[in-house]
Coordinates of C-alpha atoms and ligand atoms in Angstrom, one line a residue:
M102 CA 26.4 116.3 87.5
T103 CA 28.6 119.7 89.1
A104 CA 28.8 122.6 87.5
P105 CA 31.9 122.6 84.6
L106 CA 34.7 123.4 86.4
D107 CA 37.2 125.4 84.7
V108 CA 40.6 122.5 84.6
L109 CA 40.8 119.4 85.3
V110 CA 44.5 118.5 86.2
V111 CA 45.3 114.4 85.5
G112 CA 48.4 113.0 87.2
A113 CA 50.0 114.5 90.5
G114 CA 53.6 113.7 89.4
P115 CA 56.3 116.9 88.9
T116 CA 54.4 118.5 85.6
G117 CA 51.0 118.1 87.7
L118 CA 52.2 120.0 90.7
A119 CA 53.7 122.5 89.4
L120 CA 50.4 123.0 86.6
A121 CA 48.5 122.9 90.1
A122 CA 50.3 125.7 91.8
Q123 CA 50.4 128.0 88.5
L124 CA 46.6 127.4 89.3
R125 CA 46.4 128.0 92.1
A126 CA 48.4 131.1 91.8
Y127 CA 45.9 133.0 89.3
G128 CA 42.9 131.6 91.7
T129 CA 41.4 129.1 88.4
R130 CA 38.9 126.8 89.7
F131 CA 40.3 123.4 89.2
R132 CA 40.7 120.0 90.6
I133 CA 44.3 117.9 90.5
V134 CA 43.1 114.0 90.7
D135 CA 46.0 111.4 90.8
R136 CA 44.6 107.5 90.8
S137 CA 47.8 106.1 93.6
L138 CA 47.2 106.5 97.3
D139 CA 50.7 107.8 97.5
R140 CA 53.0 110.7 95.9
A141 CA 56.3 108.5 94.5
R142 CA 59.1 107.4 97.1
E143 CA 61.0 106.8 94.7
S144 CA 64.2 109.1 93.8
R145 CA 63.8 108.8 89.8
A146 CA 64.6 112.4 88.9
L147 CA 67.7 113.6 90.3
A148 CA 68.4 116.7 88.6
I149 CA 67.2 120.2 88.7
Q150 CA 68.2 122.6 85.9
P151 CA 68.9 126.1 86.3
R152 CA 65.5 127.2 83.9
T153 CA 63.5 125.5 85.7
L154 CA 64.3 126.6 89.2
E155 CA 63.7 130.5 87.6
A156 CA 60.7 128.9 86.7
L157 CA 59.7 128.1 90.3
A158 CA 61.2 130.7 91.9
G159 CA 58.4 133.7 91.2
F160 CA 56.4 130.5 93.2
G161 CA 58.2 131.2 96.3
V162 CA 59.5 127.4 96.1
T163 CA 62.5 127.7 94.7
D164 CA 64.1 128.5 98.0
E165 CA 63.2 124.8 99.2
L166 CA 64.1 123.1 96.3
L167 CA 68.1 124.5 96.9
A168 CA 67.5 124.3 100.5
R169 CA 67.3 120.6 100.8
G170 CA 69.4 119.6 97.3
N171 CA 72.8 119.6 96.4
P172 CA 74.7 121.3 93.3
A173 CA 77.2 119.3 91.5
M174 CA 79.8 122.1 89.9
Q175 CA 82.2 119.6 88.7
L176 CA 82.0 116.7 86.1
R177 CA 84.8 113.8 87.0
M178 CA 86.0 112.1 84.4
H179 CA 87.8 108.8 85.1
L180 CA 90.4 107.8 82.7
P181 CA 92.5 105.5 82.3
R182 CA 95.2 106.5 83.9
R183 CA 94.5 110.3 85.5
V184 CA 91.3 112.1 86.6
V185 CA 90.2 115.0 84.5
A186 CA 87.1 117.4 85.9
L187 CA 85.5 119.8 83.8
P188 CA 84.1 122.6 85.9
L189 CA 80.2 122.3 85.3
F190 CA 77.6 125.4 84.1
D191 CA 81.7 127.4 85.0
I192 CA 80.8 129.9 81.9
G193 CA 77.7 131.1 79.9
L194 CA 75.7 131.7 82.8
T195 CA 75.7 135.4 83.7
D196 CA 72.9 135.8 83.2
T197 CA 71.3 133.7 86.2
A198 CA 70.5 133.5 89.3
Y199 CA 70.8 129.7 89.6
P200 CA 74.4 129.5 87.6
F201 CA 74.5 125.3 88.5
L202 CA 72.9 121.4 88.7
L203 CA 70.9 121.4 92.0
F204 CA 71.0 117.4 92.8
L205 CA 68.0 116.4 94.7
S206 CA 65.2 113.3 94.3
Q207 CA 62.9 113.9 92.4
A208 CA 60.7 112.0 95.7
E209 CA 61.7 115.5 97.7
T210 CA 61.2 117.4 94.5
E211 CA 57.4 116.4 95.2
A212 CA 57.4 116.5 98.5
V213 CA 58.3 120.2 98.5
L214 CA 55.3 121.1 95.9
S215 CA 53.2 118.6 97.6
E216 CA 53.8 120.8 100.2
H217 CA 53.8 124.4 98.7
L218 CA 50.2 123.6 97.8
A219 CA 49.0 122.0 101.2
A220 CA 49.7 125.6 102.6
R221 CA 47.9 127.1 100.4
D222 CA 45.0 125.1 101.1
L223 CA 44.9 122.6 98.3
T224 CA 43.8 118.9 98.6
I225 CA 45.7 116.7 95.8
E226 CA 42.6 113.7 95.1
R227 CA 44.6 110.8 95.4
G228 CA 42.9 107.3 95.1
T229 CA 41.2 108.8 92.1
E230 CA 41.2 107.5 88.5
L231 CA 40.3 108.9 85.0
V232 CA 39.3 105.8 83.7
R233 CA 37.1 106.9 80.6
L234 CA 37.1 110.2 78.5
E235 CA 34.9 112.4 76.1
V236 CA 34.3 114.9 74.3
K237 CA 30.7 116.9 74.0
D238 CA 30.0 120.4 73.1
A239 CA 33.6 121.4 73.0
Y240 CA 33.6 120.2 76.9
A241 CA 36.0 117.0 78.7
V242 CA 33.1 114.5 79.9
C243 CA 36.1 113.2 83.2
R244 CA 34.8 109.6 84.4
L245 CA 36.4 109.4 87.9
Q246 CA 37.0 106.4 89.5
D247 CA 38.0 106.3 92.9
G248 CA 39.1 102.8 95.2
D249 CA 36.4 101.8 96.1
G250 CA 34.8 102.4 92.3
T251 CA 32.4 104.7 92.7
Q252 CA 32.9 106.4 89.6
E253 CA 32.0 110.7 89.0
T254 CA 32.0 112.1 85.8
V255 CA 33.1 115.6 86.0
E256 CA 32.5 118.0 83.2
A257 CA 35.2 120.4 82.4
R258 CA 36.3 123.2 80.2
Y259 CA 39.9 122.0 79.7
V260 CA 41.4 118.8 80.9
V261 CA 45.2 118.5 81.8
G262 CA 47.4 115.3 80.9
C263 CA 49.9 114.9 83.4
D264 CA 49.4 111.2 83.3
G265 CA 53.0 109.9 82.4
S266 CA 54.1 107.8 79.7
H267 CA 51.4 105.5 79.9
S268 CA 48.7 109.0 79.6
T269 CA 44.5 107.6 79.7
V270 CA 44.1 111.8 78.3
R271 CA 46.6 110.6 75.7
T272 CA 44.8 107.4 74.5
Q273 CA 41.8 108.2 74.9
A274 CA 42.0 111.9 73.1
G275 CA 43.1 109.6 70.1
I276 CA 46.7 111.1 70.3
G277 CA 50.1 108.6 68.7
F278 CA 52.3 108.4 70.9
E279 CA 55.1 107.0 68.2
G280 CA 59.2 106.3 69.0
Y281 CA 60.9 103.6 70.0
A282 CA 62.2 101.3 72.9
Y283 CA 65.9 101.3 73.0
P284 CA 67.4 98.0 73.4
Q285 CA 69.6 98.0 75.9
T286 CA 68.7 97.6 79.9
F287 CA 69.8 100.0 82.8
L288 CA 70.3 99.5 86.1
L289 CA 69.7 102.0 89.0
A290 CA 70.6 102.4 92.8
D291 CA 70.5 105.3 94.9
L292 CA 73.5 103.8 97.5
E293 CA 76.0 104.7 99.9
V294 CA 79.6 104.4 97.9
D295 CA 83.0 104.6 99.9
G296 CA 86.1 105.8 97.6
L297 CA 84.4 108.6 95.8
E298 CA 85.6 112.9 96.1
P299 CA 81.8 114.6 97.0
G300 CA 80.4 117.2 95.3
A301 CA 81.5 115.6 91.6
V302 CA 78.7 114.5 88.6
H303 CA 81.8 111.4 88.1
T304 CA 81.6 109.0 85.0
Y305 CA 84.4 105.9 83.8
M306 CA 83.9 104.9 80.6
S307 CA 84.8 101.6 78.4
G308 CA 84.2 99.3 75.3
T309 CA 80.7 98.2 76.2
G310 CA 79.4 101.3 78.2
M311 CA 80.1 104.1 80.6
L312 CA 79.4 104.2 84.2
F313 CA 78.0 107.5 86.3
F314 CA 77.7 108.3 90.0
F315 CA 75.8 111.1 90.7
P316 CA 75.8 113.2 93.8
L317 CA 71.9 112.3 95.0
G318 CA 72.2 113.7 99.4
S319 CA 69.0 111.9 100.2
P320 CA 67.8 109.2 100.6
A321 CA 71.4 108.2 100.2
S322 CA 74.8 110.2 98.8
W323 CA 75.0 108.8 95.6
R324 CA 72.6 107.8 91.9
M325 CA 74.3 105.1 89.9
L326 CA 73.6 104.4 86.6
A327 CA 75.1 101.7 84.5
M328 CA 74.4 99.8 81.3
R329 CA 73.1 96.0 82.4
P330 CA 76.5 93.8 81.2
P331 CA 75.9 91.4 78.0
D332 CA 76.4 88.4 80.1
T333 CA 73.5 88.7 82.8
P334 CA 70.7 89.3 80.9
D335 CA 68.1 88.1 84.0
A336 CA 69.9 88.8 87.2
E337 CA 68.3 90.3 90.2
V338 CA 69.8 93.5 90.5
E339 CA 71.5 93.3 93.7
L340 CA 74.3 94.8 96.1
P341 CA 76.9 92.0 94.5
L342 CA 76.1 92.5 90.7
L343 CA 76.4 96.3 91.3
Q344 CA 80.4 95.9 92.9
E345 CA 81.4 93.7 89.9
I346 CA 80.1 96.4 87.2
A347 CA 82.0 99.1 89.6
D348 CA 85.2 97.2 89.5
S349 CA 85.1 95.8 86.1
Y350 CA 85.2 100.2 84.9
T351 CA 87.5 101.5 88.3
D352 CA 89.7 98.8 88.8
D353 CA 88.4 98.0 93.3
Q354 CA 88.3 101.3 93.2
L355 CA 85.3 101.4 95.1
A356 CA 83.0 99.7 97.8
L357 CA 79.0 100.2 97.2
R358 CA 76.9 99.9 100.6
D359 CA 74.3 100.2 102.0
P360 CA 71.2 100.6 99.2
V361 CA 68.3 102.3 99.5
W362 CA 67.1 101.7 95.6
M363 CA 68.1 99.5 93.4
T364 CA 66.3 98.9 89.5
D365 CA 66.7 98.1 86.1
F366 CA 65.1 99.8 83.1
R367 CA 64.3 100.2 79.6
L368 CA 64.3 103.7 77.7
H369 CA 62.3 105.0 75.2
N370 CA 62.2 107.0 72.8
R371 CA 58.9 108.4 71.9
G372 CA 56.8 112.0 71.5
A373 CA 53.0 113.0 71.1
A374 CA 51.4 113.4 67.9
H375 CA 49.9 116.6 69.2
Y376 CA 49.3 118.4 72.6
R377 CA 46.2 119.4 71.7
S378 CA 43.5 117.7 70.9
G379 CA 40.6 120.0 71.2
P380 CA 39.8 120.3 75.5
C381 CA 42.3 117.9 75.6
F382 CA 46.3 118.8 76.9
L383 CA 49.5 116.8 76.9
A384 CA 52.3 117.9 79.4
G385 CA 55.7 115.8 80.6
D386 CA 56.2 112.3 80.2
A387 CA 52.7 112.0 78.2
A388 CA 54.3 114.3 76.5
H389 CA 57.8 113.7 75.0
I390 CA 59.6 110.4 77.1
H391 CA 63.3 109.9 75.8
S392 CA 66.4 108.9 78.2
P393 CA 67.9 110.7 81.1
A394 CA 71.3 112.0 79.2
G395 CA 71.0 115.8 80.4
A396 CA 69.2 115.4 82.7
Q397 CA 65.9 117.4 81.3
G398 CA 62.3 114.7 81.6
M399 CA 61.7 115.8 84.6
N400 CA 62.5 119.4 84.1
T401 CA 60.5 119.6 80.8
G402 CA 57.6 118.4 81.8
I403 CA 57.7 121.2 84.7
Q404 CA 58.1 123.4 82.1
D405 CA 55.5 122.7 80.0
A406 CA 53.3 123.4 82.9
L407 CA 54.3 126.6 83.4
S408 CA 54.0 127.0 79.5
L409 CA 50.4 125.3 79.5
G410 CA 49.7 127.1 83.2
W411 CA 48.9 130.3 82.4
K412 CA 47.5 130.1 78.7
L413 CA 44.6 128.2 80.1
A414 CA 44.1 130.7 83.4
L415 CA 43.5 133.9 81.4
V416 CA 41.5 132.3 79.4
C417 CA 39.4 130.5 81.8
R418 CA 38.9 134.2 83.5
G419 CA 38.0 135.5 80.5
A420 CA 41.4 137.4 80.3
A421 CA 43.2 136.3 77.0
S422 CA 42.3 135.3 73.4
E423 CA 41.0 131.7 73.1
E424 CA 44.2 131.5 70.5
L425 CA 46.0 131.9 73.6
L426 CA 45.6 128.2 74.0
G427 CA 46.8 127.5 70.4
T428 CA 50.1 128.8 71.3
Y429 CA 51.4 126.3 73.6
E430 CA 51.6 123.2 71.3
A431 CA 53.9 125.7 68.8
E432 CA 55.8 126.5 72.0
R433 CA 56.4 123.3 73.9
A434 CA 55.9 120.9 70.3
P435 CA 59.0 121.6 69.6
I436 CA 61.2 122.0 72.4
G437 CA 59.8 118.4 73.2
R438 CA 61.7 117.3 69.2
S439 CA 64.4 118.6 70.2
V440 CA 65.1 117.1 73.8
L441 CA 64.3 113.7 72.0
R442 CA 66.9 114.6 69.3
F443 CA 70.1 115.7 71.8
T444 CA 68.8 113.1 74.2
D445 CA 69.1 110.1 71.5
R446 CA 72.5 111.6 70.2
A447 CA 74.1 111.6 74.0
F448 CA 72.8 108.1 75.1
S449 CA 74.3 107.1 71.5
I450 CA 77.6 107.7 72.1
G451 CA 77.7 106.3 75.9
T452 CA 76.0 103.4 74.9
S453 CA 76.5 101.9 71.4
S454 CA 78.7 99.1 70.7
N455 CA 79.7 100.8 67.4
L456 CA 82.9 100.4 66.1
L457 CA 83.3 104.4 65.2
I458 CA 81.9 105.1 69.2
R459 CA 83.7 103.0 71.0
F460 CA 86.2 103.7 69.2
A461 CA 85.8 107.5 70.2
R462 CA 84.4 106.9 73.7
T463 CA 87.6 104.5 74.5
Q464 CA 90.7 106.6 72.9
L465 CA 89.2 109.8 71.6
A466 CA 87.3 111.1 74.1
P467 CA 89.9 110.8 76.7
R468 CA 92.3 112.7 74.2
L469 CA 89.5 115.2 73.5
A470 CA 88.6 115.6 77.5
P471 CA 91.5 117.8 78.5
L472 CA 90.9 120.5 75.5
A473 CA 87.2 120.5 76.5
L474 CA 88.4 122.8 78.8
R475 CA 89.8 124.9 77.3
A476 CA 86.2 125.3 74.1
T477 CA 85.1 128.0 76.6
A478 CA 82.4 129.0 74.0
L479 CA 81.2 125.9 73.0
R480 CA 80.9 124.6 76.0
G481 CA 79.5 127.8 76.9
R482 CA 77.0 126.3 74.3
V483 CA 75.9 122.8 75.5
F484 CA 75.7 124.6 78.9
R485 CA 73.2 126.9 77.6
T486 CA 71.3 123.8 76.2
V487 CA 71.6 121.9 78.8
S488 CA 70.3 124.3 81.6
E489 CA 67.1 125.0 79.3
L490 CA 68.3 128.7 79.5
G491 CA 68.1 128.7 75.7
I492 CA 64.8 128.1 75.6
H493 CA 63.0 130.4 73.6
Y494 CA 59.8 130.9 71.3
R495 CA 61.1 133.1 68.8
R496 CA 59.1 131.4 65.9
S497 CA 55.8 131.7 68.4
P498 CA 52.2 133.3 67.1
A499 CA 52.8 134.3 70.8
T500 CA 56.7 136.6 70.2
T501 CA 56.4 139.7 67.9
A502 CA 60.2 141.4 66.7
G503 CA 58.8 145.0 66.7
S504 CA 59.4 146.9 63.6
R505 CA 62.3 148.6 65.4
P506 CA 64.2 145.5 67.3
P507 CA 66.6 146.1 69.8
R508 CA 70.7 146.6 68.3
S509 CA 71.6 143.9 71.1
G510 CA 69.6 142.1 73.9
P511 CA 67.1 139.7 74.5
R512 CA 65.2 139.7 71.3
A513 CA 60.9 138.9 71.1
G514 CA 61.1 135.3 72.3
D515 CA 64.2 134.9 73.8
R516 CA 63.6 134.2 78.9
L517 CA 64.3 138.0 80.0
P518 CA 67.5 137.4 81.5
D519 CA 68.3 138.3 85.5
L520 CA 70.1 140.5 84.6
P521 CA 70.2 143.5 86.7
R522 CA 70.1 140.5 89.3
G523 CA 66.5 140.8 90.5
L524 CA 64.6 142.0 87.5
Q525 CA 63.4 138.4 87.2
A526 CA 61.9 138.7 90.9
G527 CA 60.0 141.9 90.5
T528 CA 58.8 140.9 87.0
A529 CA 57.3 137.0 87.8
A530 CA 53.8 135.7 87.5
P531 CA 50.7 136.2 87.3
D532 CA 51.2 139.1 85.8
W533 CA 53.0 140.8 81.8
H534 CA 55.1 143.1 82.7
L535 CA 55.8 145.7 80.4
L536 CA 59.5 147.3 80.4
L537 CA 60.1 151.0 79.7
S538 CA 63.7 152.0 78.9
G539 CA 65.1 155.4 79.1
P540 CA 65.2 158.6 80.5
P541 CA 61.2 158.0 83.1
P542 CA 60.0 161.9 81.5
I543 CA 59.8 160.3 78.1
W544 CA 57.2 157.4 79.4
P545 CA 54.4 159.8 80.4
D546 CA 51.3 158.5 81.9
E547 CA 49.2 159.8 79.2
R548 CA 51.5 158.0 76.9
L549 CA 50.4 154.8 78.3
A550 CA 46.8 155.5 79.0
P551 CA 45.7 154.1 75.3
I552 CA 47.5 151.1 75.6
L553 CA 46.7 149.9 78.7
D554 CA 42.4 151.2 79.0
G555 CA 40.8 147.7 80.1
R556 CA 43.2 146.2 80.8
A557 CA 45.5 147.9 83.5
D558 CA 44.7 145.0 86.4
L559 CA 46.7 142.7 83.2
V560 CA 49.6 144.6 83.2
A561 CA 52.5 146.2 85.6
V562 CA 54.3 148.8 84.6
H563 CA 58.3 149.8 84.8
R564 CA 60.2 153.0 84.4
F565 CA 64.2 151.8 84.2
D566 CA 67.0 154.3 83.2
G567 CA 69.8 151.8 81.8
Q568 CA 69.0 149.5 84.4
T569 CA 67.1 146.7 81.9
P570 CA 68.6 144.4 79.2
W571 CA 69.0 146.8 76.2
P572 CA 70.7 150.2 75.9
G573 CA 69.0 153.3 74.9
V574 CA 65.6 153.8 74.3
V575 CA 63.4 150.5 74.5
H576 CA 59.6 149.0 75.6
G577 CA 59.4 145.2 75.8
L578 CA 56.6 143.6 77.2
V579 CA 57.2 140.1 79.8
R580 CA 54.8 137.6 79.5
P581 CA 53.8 136.0 83.1
D582 CA 56.2 132.6 81.8
G583 CA 59.3 135.3 81.4
Y584 CA 59.9 134.8 78.2
L585 CA 59.2 138.3 75.7
G586 CA 56.1 139.0 74.2
Y587 CA 57.7 142.1 72.4
V588 CA 60.1 144.6 72.2
A589 CA 60.6 147.3 70.7
R590 CA 63.2 150.3 70.5
G591 CA 61.4 154.0 70.5
T592 CA 59.0 155.1 71.6
D593 CA 56.1 154.5 69.3
L594 CA 53.4 151.8 71.2
D595 CA 51.6 151.3 67.6
G596 CA 52.9 147.5 67.7
L597 CA 52.6 147.1 71.0
R598 CA 49.5 148.1 70.7
T599 CA 48.7 145.6 68.0
Y600 CA 50.3 142.4 69.9
L601 CA 48.0 143.3 72.9
D602 CA 44.6 143.6 71.5
R603 CA 45.2 139.9 69.9
W604 CA 46.1 138.5 73.3
L605 CA 44.9 140.6 75.7
P606 CA 41.5 142.3 74.1
T607 CA 39.5 145.0 75.9
D608 CA 36.6 143.6 74.7
R609 CA 36.8 140.3 75.9
H610 CA 33.7 139.4 78.7
Ligands
FAD720 C1 63.3 104.6 86.9 C2 64.1 105.7 86.9 C3 64.7 106.4 86.5 C4 64.7 108.0 86.0 N1 65.7 108.6 86.1 C5 65.5 109.9 85.7 C6 66.7 110.5 86.1 O1 68.0 110.3 86.5 N2 65.9 112.0 85.4 C7 65.0 113.4 84.8 O2 65.5 114.2 84.4 N3 64.3 111.7 84.7 C8 63.8 110.6 85.0 N4 63.6 109.8 85.1 C9 61.9 110.5 84.5 C10 60.8 111.4 85.5 O3 60.9 110.5 86.3 C11 59.8 111.9 83.9 O4 60.4 112.0 83.4 C12 58.9 112.2 85.4 O5 58.0 111.4 86.3 C13 57.5 112.6 84.5 O6 56.8 113.4 85.9 P1 55.6 113.8 84.8 O7 54.2 114.3 86.1 O8 55.0 113.9 83.6 O9 55.1 111.6 85.3 P2 54.9 111.5 86.5 O10 55.9 111.5 87.2 O11 54.9 109.7 85.7 O12 52.9 111.3 87.1 C14 52.5 110.8 85.8 C15 51.8 110.8 87.5 O13 49.9 110.5 86.9 C16 49.3 109.3 88.1 N5 48.3 109.0 86.6 C17 47.8 108.0 85.5 N6 47.6 107.4 85.2 C18 46.6 108.4 85.7 C19 44.8 108.1 85.2 N7 44.4 107.5 84.7 N8 44.3 109.4 86.4 C20 45.0 108.9 87.8 N9 45.9 109.8 87.9 C21 46.9 109.0 87.4 C22 50.6 109.0 87.9 O14 50.0 107.7 89.2 C23 51.5 109.7 88.3 O15 51.2 110.3 89.7 C24 63.4 108.1 85.8 C25 62.0 107.7 85.8 C26 62.0 106.3 85.6 C27 60.9 105.7 86.2

C-alpha cells in the first residue's frame, strides 16, 4: 500500500470532473477513478444554469462551454389557438455576465471538463471501480479493482462519492437514500424536427401531460421529452411512437426524423440522509436525484463539487481548520432539499392526472400565460431561483454578518454579484479576497497587517473607491467559492479578525 492520499474522487461524471478541476487548481494530492472505460456519450442533462457558468469561469472552462452551447432566450407555449412567447431570464439577472440558459448536452459538458483536466496533465483512471470502503483510524481505506480483476488498496484522508444515484460510497458509508419513485415513465429522444422555430424551448399541454422540445444543438438539433401514454406501456421507443405522441399534442404540425438517441426512464425523488460520514463525502446524484424539471440536476451536482473542493484543498494543505469541512453539509444539504421540493412541485403540475391540476394546466395556464409577461416581480424571482443565482449560505456557520452589516448590497452568505462587471473574475479562486471600499487612504497597510499576518498568502486585498456593490466604507471577505464569508461597515476589523482566526487560523502547521 502506498502513502495515504489526500483525496480520492470516485466517479468522473460532471460532478467528479468539476471537483477534480478544483482540486487540480489547488495542487491537492488526489486521484479520480471511474469504473466505466469511456465517458458517457448520451446527451442526458441538457442545460447549464448561469450560476454554474459563473462558478466554472474561475477555472477557464466557461468560454469553451459558451463556444459549443446554444443559449435559448424564449419559451414558446403552444396553446389551442395561439402561441405565447415568454422571454426567458430577461429580468432579475442584471448582476451576472451570463443571463441565459445555455443548452449543451451533458456529453459535451463532460468533454470540455475532461479536456480541461487533460491539458493540466491529470489522468482520469478509467476502468477502475471502488468495490469496498472501510474507515480505519479516521482514514478511508478503499479497495479499487480494474477491468481484469486486479485489486489495489488505497488509503485516503477523504473520499468523495461522485458516483451517481447508485453510489457505492454512500452504500458502504451506511448513509440512507430516502424518497420515492414517480409512477410515470418518460420518453426522451434527441432528433431533428421540422416545423419548430429554432432558438426557443417549446411546450405543448394537454389533459394527459406535457410535451417539450429543447434546442439541444448537438448531437441533434432537438431534445424531445414527453410522458409515455398509458395505453403504450411496453411499446419500443421508436420514431413512429414518438411521432404519434407529437401529433396528438400538435395536430400533426411537426415532422420528427433522424433520431440519434431514444430511451425511456423512470424518475425518482430521493435525498441522502447526510452528505458526510467521517472521511466520506457525497456530491451530485449520489446525494440527490429528482425530476429534470427546471434543469437543476447536473447543475446542483457541479455546484456541490465546487462547494466542497476548496474546503478539502485548504484543509489538506493545513491552511484551514478541519471544522471547515463540517460546513459542507450545513451549506449544501438545504440546497439539495429545496431542489427536491421545487422539482417535485414543478413535476406534479406538469404530469398530475388530478382533476384540479389538469384544469389548471389546460384551462387556466392558457389564460394566465399572457399575464405572466406582465408579472415582472414574480418572473424575476422564478428566474433567480432556476438560474441558481439566488442560492445563499446566510445561515451557514462559515458566513458571519459583522455587528454593523451594510445597509444595502449583498450580505454575508450571499454570492458576490458580478457588478461592476469583472468583479467576479478579479476575485476568483483559489484565493480568498478582502474587498475594501471607501477612499483608499482609510485602508493603510498598517491597519491590515495584524489581520493578515500569517495568512497573507491566502488572502488577496483589493481597494475600491466607489466601485463595489456597497455604498460607503465597507469591508467584505469573499470565500474561494465566490460567496461572502464576512461583511461589515466601517474600518473596525475586530469582527473580521475573529472570523479569520476561526476559519484560517494562523497557528496551523
Ligand atoms: C435519461 C436521463 C436524462 C437526464 N436528463 C437530465 C436533464 O435534462 N437535466 C438534468 O439536469 N439532468 C438530467 N439527467 C440527470 C443528470 O444526467 C445527472 O444529474 C448527472 O449525470 C449527475 O452527475 P454525477 O456526476 O453526479 O453522476 P453521474 O453522471 O451518474 O456519474 C457517476 C459516475 O460514477 C461512476 N461510478 C459509479 N459507481 C462507481 C464505482 N463504484 N467506482 C467507480 N466509478 C463509479 C459512473 O461510471 C459514472 O461515470 C438525466 C439523466 C438521465 C439518465
